[in-house]
């Protein structure tokens, strides 16, 4: 067939047909990668209406994780607030929040169980004054059951678990506990389901609990002195994959945290005075965050969060002041069976807010030293240890361009310049 010349009008029609065909095929970014399991769990392809988790592998020697369903895309907060939100009076008194690191209440050793403290003991007695605040918040790395099994139901190196009686040690010290972490399935389905129930029965608020239906990213609310504080939690991996039918946890890669969490952050921003995000992430025994963590934390603050608090590395990492907010990348251990001398360095982070302000009036870090085996209980750090802890925290925070100044035994961060409340439609 001989070639023919195409006139200008025919050429325009051809261009229009090609463009329409490309639009029907959709952008390349709409094609999600297949699901896979890794220590930094990526998001799977969008599942059908009923999500069926993959069965747990028979070989549990590797750290594995299963990511939950992809939530809705990021959306801005609604243009108008509900009448109930609009009528809610603003806080009139300051708010002080306290944050600490990882807590376990007991662990399995081979075929035996080792509690970290006696049934009638108070492991937090020595730090009671440091924990006094409107609300104290920690990461609970011990799944709970009403009655704990005598032997571990799984076979991995570190296996944690405790019963309701042991969890009573948290009452009167803490208001909320993050439960989205890599040990959430150490007591299998029973522990995954009973942990939030036990905490609620004790008057404590679970943050990041597993869910059978709905979005795995959820907001827990603390109300203190007229303040409404939103709490969210997520983890980057699990020790084992969930069993079929297990409730799903918020398990995401570090780089995916902003995309997965910001819709809930923005929604909470419209109905809460503060938004706090608890993240179980990072590398164990690393003294600082990686680039992905820093980027994710800063994006969460820019998108509406006020505080980002990290756990899992078992050692202290630096504090970072970013715009109006504060990032604590890792607060180390707080009650833990320590395996490394560095992990005995701990601390209490106190953050104080004034009414009508999202940036802290003052943040202070108070050095804590974890005791000897078998209790490893926290106490205000003796002079020598306090000096070393302060030195380490100042150096690690300086790398994040956040100077900490000494005020007695504490390290202090103050002098925020509070920006105007951002327009949710612009975030």
Coordinates of C-alpha atoms in Angstrom, one line a residue:
X1 CA 0.0 0.0 0.0
X2 CA 1.4 3.4 -0.9
X3 CA 1.8 6.1 1.7
X4 CA -0.7 9.0 1.7
X5 CA -0.4 12.5 3.0
X6 CA -2.6 13.3 6.0
X7 CA -4.2 16.7 6.1
X8 CA -4.2 19.0 9.2
X9 CA -7.8 18.1 10.2
X10 CA -7.2 14.4 9.9
X11 CA -4.0 14.8 11.9
X12 CA -5.8 16.6 14.7
X13 CA -8.4 13.8 14.9
X14 CA -5.7 11.2 15.2
X15 CA -4.0 13.1 18.1
X16 CA -7.4 13.3 19.9
X17 CA -8.0 9.5 19.5
X18 CA -4.5 8.7 20.8
X19 CA -4.9 11.0 23.9
X20 CA -8.3 9.4 24.7
X21 CA -6.9 5.9 24.5
X22 CA -4.1 6.9 26.9
X23 CA -6.5 8.4 29.4
X24 CA -8.5 5.2 29.5
X25 CA -5.5 3.1 30.3
X26 CA -4.8 5.2 33.5
X27 CA -1.5 6.5 34.9
X28 CA 1.3 4.1 35.7
X29 CA 1.2 5.1 39.4
X30 CA -2.3 3.5 39.7
X31 CA -0.8 0.1 39.3
X32 CA 0.0 -1.2 42.8
X33 CA 2.9 -3.6 43.3
X34 CA 2.1 -7.2 44.4
X35 CA 2.0 -7.9 48.2
X36 CA 5.2 -9.2 49.8
X37 CA 6.5 -9.7 53.3
X38 CA 9.6 -7.9 54.6
X39 CA 11.1 -6.3 57.7
X40 CA 9.8 -2.9 56.3
X41 CA 6.4 -4.1 55.1
X42 CA 5.3 -2.5 51.8
X43 CA 1.7 -1.9 51.0
X44 CA -0.1 -4.7 49.1
X45 CA -2.4 -4.3 46.2
X46 CA -5.9 -3.2 47.1
X47 CA -7.7 -6.3 48.5
X48 CA -11.3 -7.4 47.9
X49 CA -14.0 -6.3 50.4
X50 CA -13.0 -9.1 52.9
X51 CA -9.3 -9.1 53.6
X52 CA -7.9 -12.6 54.2
X53 CA -4.5 -12.5 55.8
X54 CA -1.9 -15.0 54.7
X55 CA -1.2 -17.8 57.1
X56 CA 1.8 -17.6 59.3
X57 CA 4.9 -19.2 57.9
X58 CA 6.2 -22.4 59.4
X59 CA 9.7 -21.0 59.7
X60 CA 9.6 -18.1 62.1
X61 CA 13.4 -17.5 62.2
X62 CA 13.1 -14.4 59.9
X63 CA 11.4 -11.1 60.9
X64 CA 8.3 -10.9 58.8
X65 CA 5.4 -8.5 58.5
X66 CA 2.1 -8.3 56.6
X67 CA 0.8 -4.9 55.6
X68 CA -2.9 -4.2 55.9
X69 CA -5.2 -2.9 53.2
X70 CA -4.5 0.3 51.4
X71 CA -6.7 3.1 53.0
X72 CA -8.3 5.8 51.0
X73 CA -6.0 8.4 49.3
X74 CA -5.0 11.4 51.3
X75 CA -7.7 14.0 51.5
X76 CA -7.7 17.4 53.2
X77 CA -9.8 18.0 56.3
X78 CA -13.4 19.0 55.6
X79 CA -14.1 22.6 54.8
X80 CA -16.6 23.0 57.5
X81 CA -16.5 21.7 61.1
X82 CA -19.4 20.0 62.7
X83 CA -21.6 22.0 65.0
X84 CA -20.4 20.0 68.0
X85 CA -16.8 20.8 67.2
X86 CA -17.5 24.4 66.6
X87 CA -19.2 24.8 70.0
X88 CA -16.5 23.0 72.0
X89 CA -14.8 25.5 74.3
X90 CA -11.1 26.0 73.9
X91 CA -8.8 24.9 76.7
X92 CA -8.1 27.5 79.3
X93 CA -5.3 25.8 81.3
X94 CA -1.8 24.5 80.2
X95 CA -1.4 20.9 79.3
X96 CA 1.7 18.7 80.2
X97 CA 2.3 15.4 78.5
X98 CA 5.0 12.9 79.4
X99 CA 6.5 10.3 77.0
X100 CA 8.8 7.3 77.7
X101 CA 10.2 4.4 75.7
X102 CA 9.6 0.7 75.5
X103 CA 8.0 -1.2 78.3
X104 CA 7.7 -5.0 78.8
X105 CA 6.2 -6.7 81.8
X106 CA 7.7 -10.2 81.3
X107 CA 9.3 -12.5 78.8
X108 CA 9.7 -16.1 78.0
X109 CA 13.0 -17.8 78.3
X110 CA 13.1 -21.2 76.6
X111 CA 10.3 -23.1 78.4
X112 CA 10.2 -20.8 81.4
X113 CA 8.6 -17.4 82.0
X114 CA 10.5 -14.5 83.6
X115 CA 8.4 -11.6 85.1
X116 CA 10.3 -8.4 85.4
X117 CA 8.9 -7.6 88.8
X118 CA 7.1 -9.3 91.7
X119 CA 3.3 -9.4 91.6
X120 CA 3.0 -6.9 94.5
X121 CA 5.9 -4.6 93.4
X122 CA 5.6 -1.2 91.7
X123 CA 8.4 -1.1 89.0
X124 CA 7.8 2.6 88.5
X125 CA 7.9 3.8 92.1
X126 CA 11.4 5.4 91.7
X127 CA 10.2 7.6 88.7
X128 CA 6.7 8.4 90.0
X129 CA 7.5 12.1 90.3
X130 CA 8.9 12.2 86.7
X131 CA 5.7 10.6 85.4
X132 CA 3.3 13.1 87.0
X133 CA 1.6 15.0 84.3
X134 CA -1.8 15.4 82.7
X135 CA -1.1 12.2 80.8
X136 CA 1.9 9.8 80.5
X137 CA 2.2 7.8 77.3
X138 CA 4.5 4.8 76.6
X139 CA 5.0 2.0 74.1
X140 CA 3.8 -1.3 75.6
X141 CA 5.8 -4.0 73.8
X142 CA 4.1 -6.8 75.8
X143 CA 0.9 -8.3 74.5
X144 CA -1.6 -9.1 77.3
X145 CA -4.0 -11.8 78.1
X146 CA -6.4 -12.2 81.0
X147 CA -4.6 -15.4 81.8
X148 CA -1.1 -15.8 80.3
X149 CA 0.0 -19.2 79.0
X150 CA 2.8 -20.7 80.9
X151 CA 4.8 -21.5 77.8
X152 CA 5.4 -19.3 74.8
X153 CA 3.1 -20.2 71.8
X154 CA 5.8 -19.1 69.3
X155 CA 9.4 -19.9 68.8
X156 CA 11.5 -16.8 68.1
X157 CA 14.4 -15.3 70.0
X158 CA 12.6 -12.7 72.1
X159 CA 9.0 -13.5 73.2
X160 CA 7.1 -11.2 75.4
X161 CA 3.8 -11.6 77.2
X162 CA 2.0 -10.7 80.5
X163 CA -1.4 -11.1 82.1
X164 CA -3.9 -8.6 83.5
X165 CA -2.5 -8.8 87.0
X166 CA 1.0 -7.7 85.8
X167 CA -0.6 -4.9 83.7
X168 CA -2.0 -3.4 86.9
X169 CA 1.5 -1.9 87.4
X170 CA 0.6 0.6 84.6
X171 CA -2.4 1.9 86.4
X172 CA -1.9 5.3 88.0
X173 CA 1.3 5.8 86.0
X174 CA 0.1 5.9 82.4
X175 CA -2.9 7.1 80.5
X176 CA -2.3 5.6 77.1
X177 CA -0.1 2.8 75.7
X178 CA 1.0 2.3 72.1
X179 CA 0.3 -1.4 71.1
X180 CA 1.3 -1.3 67.4
X181 CA 4.8 -2.8 67.5
X182 CA 6.7 -5.9 66.3
X183 CA 5.8 -8.0 69.4
X184 CA 2.1 -7.5 69.0
X185 CA 1.6 -11.2 67.9
X186 CA 3.9 -12.8 70.5
X187 CA 0.8 -14.3 72.1
X188 CA -0.8 -15.0 68.8
X189 CA -4.4 -14.1 68.1
X190 CA -5.5 -14.3 71.7
X191 CA -2.9 -11.7 72.7
X192 CA -3.7 -9.5 69.7
X193 CA -7.3 -9.4 70.6
X194 CA -7.1 -9.3 74.4
X195 CA -4.4 -6.6 74.8
X196 CA -6.7 -3.6 74.1
X197 CA -9.6 -5.3 76.1
X198 CA -7.3 -5.7 79.1
X199 CA -6.1 -2.2 78.9
X200 CA -9.6 -0.7 78.7
X201 CA -10.7 -2.8 81.7
X202 CA -7.9 -1.2 83.6
X203 CA -8.9 2.3 82.6
X204 CA -6.0 2.7 80.1
X205 CA -6.3 3.8 76.4
X206 CA -4.8 1.5 73.8
X207 CA -3.3 3.3 70.7
X208 CA -2.9 1.5 67.4
X209 CA -4.9 -1.6 68.3
X210 CA -5.6 -4.2 65.6
X211 CA -9.0 -4.1 63.9
X212 CA -11.1 -6.7 62.1
X213 CA -12.9 -4.2 59.9
X214 CA -12.4 -0.6 58.7
X215 CA -9.3 1.4 58.3
X216 CA -6.4 0.1 60.4
X217 CA -5.3 3.7 61.0
X218 CA -7.4 4.9 63.9
X219 CA -7.5 7.8 66.3
X220 CA -7.6 7.4 70.1
X221 CA -8.7 10.5 72.0
X222 CA -7.5 11.6 75.5
X223 CA -9.4 14.4 77.2
X224 CA -7.6 16.3 79.9
X225 CA -8.5 19.7 81.4
X226 CA -10.5 20.8 78.4
X227 CA -7.9 19.6 75.9
X228 CA -8.6 16.9 73.3
X229 CA -5.5 15.0 72.3
X230 CA -5.5 12.7 69.3
X231 CA -3.2 9.7 69.4
X232 CA -2.2 7.5 66.4
X233 CA 0.2 4.6 66.2
X234 CA 1.9 2.4 63.5
X235 CA 4.8 0.0 63.2
X236 CA 7.1 -0.9 60.4
X237 CA 7.2 -4.6 61.0
X238 CA 5.9 -7.6 63.0
X239 CA 7.8 -10.6 64.3
X240 CA 5.5 -12.9 62.5
X241 CA 2.7 -12.7 60.0
X242 CA -0.9 -12.7 61.2
X243 CA -3.0 -15.9 61.0
X244 CA -6.1 -16.0 58.7
X245 CA -8.9 -14.0 60.3
X246 CA -6.6 -12.1 62.7
X247 CA -7.4 -8.4 63.2
X248 CA -5.1 -6.2 61.1
X249 CA -2.5 -3.8 62.5
X250 CA -1.1 -0.6 60.9
X251 CA 2.1 -2.0 59.4
X252 CA 3.8 0.3 56.8
X253 CA 7.2 1.0 55.4
X254 CA 8.8 4.1 56.9
X255 CA 8.5 6.0 53.6
X256 CA 4.8 5.2 53.4
X257 CA 3.9 6.5 56.8
X258 CA 2.9 10.0 55.7
X259 CA 0.7 8.8 52.9
X260 CA -1.0 6.2 55.1
X261 CA -1.3 8.3 58.3
X262 CA -2.0 11.8 57.0
X263 CA -5.7 11.3 56.2
X264 CA -6.4 10.4 59.8
X265 CA -4.0 13.2 61.1
X266 CA -5.9 15.8 59.0
X267 CA -9.3 14.5 60.1
X268 CA -8.2 14.6 63.8
X269 CA -6.7 18.1 63.3
X270 CA -10.3 19.4 62.8
X271 CA -11.6 18.0 66.1
X272 CA -8.6 18.0 68.5
X273 CA -6.3 20.5 70.0
X274 CA -3.2 18.3 69.6
X275 CA -2.3 15.4 67.3
X276 CA 0.4 12.9 68.5
X277 CA 1.8 10.1 66.3
X278 CA 3.6 7.1 67.9
X279 CA 5.8 5.2 65.5
X280 CA 7.6 1.9 66.1
X281 CA 10.5 2.1 63.6
X282 CA 14.2 2.5 63.0
X283 CA 17.2 0.2 63.4
X284 CA 17.9 -1.4 66.8
X285 CA 20.9 0.2 68.6
X286 CA 21.3 2.9 66.0
X287 CA 22.1 6.2 67.6
X288 CA 20.2 8.3 65.0
X289 CA 17.3 8.2 62.5
X290 CA 17.9 7.5 58.9
X291 CA 16.9 9.8 56.0
X292 CA 13.5 8.0 55.5
X293 CA 12.6 8.6 59.1
X294 CA 13.5 12.2 59.1
X295 CA 11.6 12.8 55.9
X296 CA 8.5 11.0 57.2
X297 CA 8.4 12.7 60.6
X298 CA 8.8 16.2 59.0
X299 CA 6.0 15.5 56.5
X300 CA 3.7 14.3 59.3
X301 CA 4.3 17.6 61.2
X302 CA 3.8 19.6 58.0
X303 CA 0.5 17.7 57.4
X304 CA -1.1 18.5 60.8
X305 CA 0.7 16.4 63.5
X306 CA 2.2 18.2 66.5
X307 CA 4.4 15.5 68.0
X308 CA 6.1 12.5 66.6
X309 CA 7.4 10.0 69.1
X310 CA 9.4 6.9 68.1
X311 CA 10.3 3.6 69.7
X312 CA 12.1 0.3 68.9
X313 CA 15.8 1.1 68.6
X314 CA 16.3 0.4 72.4
X315 CA 18.7 3.3 72.7
X316 CA 18.1 7.1 73.0
X317 CA 18.2 9.1 69.8
X318 CA 18.1 12.9 69.4
X319 CA 15.2 15.4 69.7
X320 CA 14.4 17.6 66.7
X321 CA 12.5 20.8 66.6
X322 CA 10.9 21.2 63.2
X323 CA 8.6 24.1 62.4
X324 CA 5.9 24.2 65.1
X325 CA 6.4 20.6 66.3
X326 CA 8.8 18.2 68.0
X327 CA 10.2 14.8 67.0
X328 CA 11.6 12.3 69.5
X329 CA 13.0 9.6 67.2
X330 CA 13.6 7.1 69.9
X331 CA 13.2 7.3 73.7
X332 CA 15.0 4.0 74.3
X333 CA 13.9 1.5 76.9
X334 CA 12.0 2.3 80.0
X335 CA 11.2 -1.1 81.6
X336 CA 13.0 -3.8 79.6
X337 CA 15.2 -6.9 79.9
X338 CA 18.3 -5.1 78.6
X339 CA 20.7 -6.9 76.4
X340 CA 23.2 -4.1 75.9
X341 CA 24.7 -1.6 78.4
X342 CA 23.7 1.3 76.1
X343 CA 20.1 0.4 76.4
X344 CA 20.1 1.2 80.2
X345 CA 20.3 4.8 79.2
X346 CA 16.7 6.2 79.3
X347 CA 14.8 9.3 80.0
X348 CA 11.4 11.0 80.4
X349 CA 10.3 13.6 77.9
X350 CA 8.0 16.3 79.3
X351 CA 6.2 18.6 76.8
X352 CA 4.1 21.6 78.0
X353 CA 1.6 23.4 76.0
X354 CA -0.3 26.7 76.6
X355 CA -3.9 27.2 75.6
X356 CA -4.4 28.1 72.0
X357 CA -0.9 27.0 70.9
X358 CA 0.2 23.9 69.0
X359 CA 3.9 24.5 69.6
X360 CA 5.3 23.6 73.0
X361 CA 6.0 26.3 75.5
X362 CA 8.8 24.0 76.8
X363 CA 10.1 20.5 76.3
X364 CA 12.5 18.9 78.8
X365 CA 14.3 15.6 78.9
X366 CA 15.1 14.0 82.3
X367 CA 17.8 11.3 82.4
X368 CA 16.8 7.9 83.7
X369 CA 19.0 4.8 84.4
X370 CA 17.6 1.3 84.2
X371 CA 18.6 -1.0 87.1
X372 CA 20.2 -4.4 87.2
X373 CA 18.7 -7.8 86.3
X374 CA 16.2 -9.2 86.8
X375 CA 14.0 -6.1 87.3
X376 CA 15.7 -3.5 85.1
X377 CA 13.5 -0.9 86.8
X378 CA 13.8 2.8 85.9
X379 CA 15.1 5.4 88.4
X380 CA 16.5 8.9 88.1
X381 CA 20.0 8.6 86.8
X382 CA 22.8 8.8 89.3
X383 CA 25.2 11.8 88.7
X384 CA 27.7 9.9 86.6
X385 CA 25.2 8.2 84.4
X386 CA 23.1 11.4 84.1
X387 CA 26.1 13.3 82.8
X388 CA 26.8 10.7 80.2
X389 CA 23.1 10.5 79.1
X390 CA 22.9 14.3 78.8
X391 CA 26.1 14.3 76.8
X392 CA 24.8 11.7 74.4
X393 CA 21.4 13.4 74.0
X394 CA 23.0 16.8 73.3
X395 CA 25.3 15.4 70.7
X396 CA 22.6 13.4 68.9
X397 CA 20.2 16.4 69.0
X398 CA 22.9 18.7 67.7
X399 CA 23.1 16.6 64.6
X400 CA 19.4 17.4 64.1
X401 CA 20.1 21.1 64.5
X402 CA 18.3 21.2 67.8
X403 CA 20.4 22.5 70.7
X404 CA 19.5 21.3 74.2
X405 CA 20.6 23.4 77.2
X406 CA 21.2 22.2 80.7
X407 CA 18.8 23.1 83.5
X408 CA 19.9 21.2 86.6
X409 CA 19.6 17.5 85.8
X410 CA 17.3 18.2 82.8
X411 CA 17.9 19.1 79.2
X412 CA 15.6 21.9 78.0
X413 CA 14.3 23.0 74.7
X414 CA 12.2 26.2 74.5
X415 CA 11.7 29.3 72.5
X416 CA 9.4 28.1 69.7
X417 CA 7.9 30.7 67.5
X418 CA 4.3 29.6 67.1
X419 CA 3.1 30.1 63.6
X420 CA -0.6 30.9 62.9
X421 CA -2.9 27.8 62.9
X422 CA -2.6 26.5 59.3
X423 CA -5.6 26.4 57.0
X424 CA -6.6 22.7 56.7
X425 CA -7.6 23.2 53.0
X426 CA -4.0 24.2 52.2
X427 CA -2.3 21.2 53.8

